[in-house]
Amino acid sequence: MRSQMQALILERHVTGRDLFNFHYEHTHVEFDGATSQRANTQVFLGRWIHNFGLHNRVTVQAGPRLTDGKWSTDFTAIAAHTWKSSTIALSFLRTETTLVGYAGMVETRVLQSKLSFNPIRRLTAYATPAFYKTTNGPLQGTVYRFAAGGRYDVSPLLGADVAYTHERQNGAIDPTRPDGKFSRATMTIGFTTRWNNSERTR
């Protein structure tokens, strides 16, 4: 699969708590394989972000999408609240996208919540349950996903990471396995390094 994308974003702070922007994006996708396909999609989005004080934020984004002559609607809504050492966010997304191993655009809807927690300065933990629904014509697949993990900063340059993900899928957009059921779980443990080389001026 090969893709080319051009985007234009115009942004304006209307008040100290309100941010509006306009987003235009054009994407051309070519799918390789036994049956070569192409897709052109354009989306026009308006986004509003409002901060209710220091602890609450709401984001709403919506607009029309044109894909190979067919119109649809993109929509995103996010509500977030921040405490002293934790954050919770609930989001809903409806859009068209591509999937690995599938030639063509599919409609995707995602309902997700995320809770992050900083019990101590060096430790960050999170939990993210989510529900995905993907459709293509009469075919559809649903995925229930739960992810959790954490990061511990051993030093300013070194961190230890652990992540666990469990997914359960019912149905698929693959016409050869429309009623397929899948389940998988993964766990990863690793270390990451960060290096900042800031330039200083005299």
XYZ file of C-alpha atoms in Angstrom:
202
model
C 0.000 0.000 0.000
C 1.260 3.474 -0.912
C -0.296 6.744 0.176
C 0.185 10.461 -0.418
C -1.352 13.123 1.798
C -1.649 16.907 1.735
C -3.110 18.840 4.649
C -3.968 22.438 5.521
C -4.756 23.621 9.061
C -5.945 27.104 10.051
C -6.084 27.830 13.780
C -7.403 30.695 15.876
C -7.740 31.350 19.622
C -11.139 33.029 19.955
C -10.846 33.433 23.736
C -8.390 32.347 26.384
C -10.358 29.107 26.767
C -11.610 28.493 23.217
C -9.610 27.297 20.232
C -11.102 26.836 16.767
C -9.388 25.356 13.747
C -10.218 24.273 10.208
C -8.583 21.141 8.838
C -8.548 20.084 5.170
C -6.887 16.844 4.131
C -6.553 15.069 0.789
C -5.277 11.479 0.671
C -4.530 9.270 -2.338
C -4.054 5.575 -1.557
C -2.925 2.792 -3.901
C -3.433 -0.820 -2.827
C -1.085 -3.429 -4.299
C -1.849 -7.106 -4.706
C -3.810 -9.445 -6.932
C -6.442 -6.732 -7.509
C -4.891 -3.265 -7.636
C -7.186 -0.524 -6.313
C -7.022 3.206 -5.739
C -8.893 5.515 -3.399
C -9.078 9.293 -3.167
C -10.543 10.861 -0.064
C -10.981 14.483 1.022
C -12.152 15.612 4.431
C -13.151 19.064 5.711
C -13.161 19.303 9.512
C -14.017 21.985 12.020
C -12.652 21.548 15.549
C -13.568 23.319 18.787
C -11.577 22.892 21.995
C -12.898 24.441 25.204
C -11.169 24.456 28.591
C -13.478 24.575 31.609
C -10.951 25.981 34.037
C -7.750 24.066 34.717
C -9.170 20.549 35.067
C -11.783 19.951 32.348
C -11.519 20.007 28.570
C -13.987 19.207 25.780
C -13.063 18.666 22.133
C -15.592 18.361 19.301
C -14.599 17.782 15.690
C -16.928 17.184 12.737
C -17.126 17.573 8.990
C -17.943 15.946 5.646
C -15.731 13.406 3.883
C -15.765 12.669 0.141
C -14.317 9.297 -0.902
C -14.457 8.409 -4.594
C -17.686 10.356 -5.073
C -19.411 9.096 -1.897
C -20.171 11.403 1.031
C -19.900 10.472 4.704
C -19.428 12.259 8.028
C -16.386 12.310 10.289
C -17.035 12.979 13.971
C -14.894 13.042 17.104
C -15.816 13.974 20.679
C -13.466 13.924 23.680
C -14.133 14.843 27.311
C -11.219 14.889 29.761
C -10.813 15.625 33.461
C -7.562 16.052 35.357
C -6.948 15.564 39.073
C -3.738 16.237 40.973
C -2.106 12.922 40.045
C -4.475 11.316 37.524
C -6.401 11.956 34.310
C -9.478 10.353 32.768
C -10.716 10.813 29.204
C -13.681 9.442 27.258
C -13.716 9.641 23.465
C -15.839 8.622 20.474
C -14.590 8.547 16.887
C -16.292 7.870 13.566
C -14.178 8.000 10.395
C -13.020 6.143 7.279
C -9.564 4.600 7.229
C -7.410 1.793 5.829
C -6.545 -1.543 7.421
C -3.394 -3.607 7.023
C -4.042 -6.511 4.645
C -7.277 -5.069 3.234
C -7.625 -3.212 -0.097
C -10.086 -0.346 0.233
C -11.486 2.139 2.719
C -13.549 0.973 5.700
C -15.793 2.761 8.185
C -14.550 2.671 11.762
C -16.226 3.664 15.022
C -14.296 3.708 18.287
C -15.513 4.239 21.850
C -12.622 4.470 24.285
C -11.771 5.585 27.794
C -8.330 6.113 29.268
C -7.254 6.491 32.878
C -3.689 7.489 33.694
C -2.256 7.686 37.194
C 0.958 9.096 38.664
C 1.190 7.694 42.212
C 4.792 8.874 42.520
C 6.917 11.235 40.491
C 8.751 8.607 38.429
C 5.872 6.180 37.830
C 3.045 6.519 35.297
C 0.364 3.826 34.962
C -2.588 3.644 32.573
C -5.626 1.538 31.663
C -7.503 1.840 28.366
C -10.667 -0.169 27.612
C -12.040 0.332 24.086
C -14.679 -0.902 21.644
C -14.069 -0.892 17.862
C -16.633 -1.498 15.120
C -15.481 -1.734 11.503
C -17.883 -2.074 8.574
C -17.592 -2.500 4.822
C -20.974 -2.915 3.154
C -22.805 -5.862 4.765
C -19.643 -7.096 6.517
C -18.665 -5.933 9.979
C -16.310 -6.824 12.786
C -16.278 -5.753 16.426
C -13.260 -5.729 18.708
C -13.231 -5.437 22.498
C -9.817 -4.276 23.646
C -8.243 -3.719 27.045
C -4.773 -2.292 27.464
C -2.828 -1.491 30.616
C 0.741 -0.645 31.375
C 3.191 1.652 33.013
C 6.507 3.420 32.789
C 9.099 3.945 35.500
C 11.818 6.544 34.965
C 14.996 4.925 36.247
C 16.913 8.093 35.389
C 16.330 11.219 33.275
C 17.621 9.266 30.246
C 16.386 5.711 30.939
C 12.893 4.318 31.492
C 11.433 0.843 32.032
C 8.151 0.059 30.232
C 5.599 -2.732 30.574
C 2.399 -3.094 28.522
C -0.384 -5.689 28.369
C -3.116 -5.884 25.717
C -6.032 -8.298 25.341
C -8.329 -8.255 22.293
C -11.433 -10.251 21.400
C -12.892 -9.972 17.897
C -16.300 -11.099 16.637
C -16.890 -11.088 12.878
C -14.652 -9.632 10.186
C -14.750 -7.638 6.959
C -12.968 -10.529 5.243
C -15.627 -12.185 3.001
C -13.928 -15.575 3.453
C -14.380 -15.428 7.265
C -17.336 -13.116 7.966
C -18.256 -14.973 11.180
C -14.730 -15.465 12.450
C -13.909 -15.157 16.142
C -10.430 -14.254 17.323
C -8.762 -13.637 20.664
C -5.212 -12.669 21.519
C -3.158 -11.243 24.356
C 0.298 -9.681 24.284
C 2.722 -8.435 26.909
C 5.855 -6.410 26.269
C 8.641 -5.386 28.631
C 11.474 -3.129 27.622
C 13.656 -0.116 28.223
C 13.620 3.200 26.401
C 16.153 6.003 26.315
C 15.674 9.691 25.674
C 18.317 12.172 24.686
C 17.852 15.927 24.451
C 20.561 17.964 22.782
C 19.267 21.481 23.098
C 21.178 24.249 21.394
C 22.307 27.107 23.593
C 22.825 30.638 22.426
C 25.018 33.212 24.093
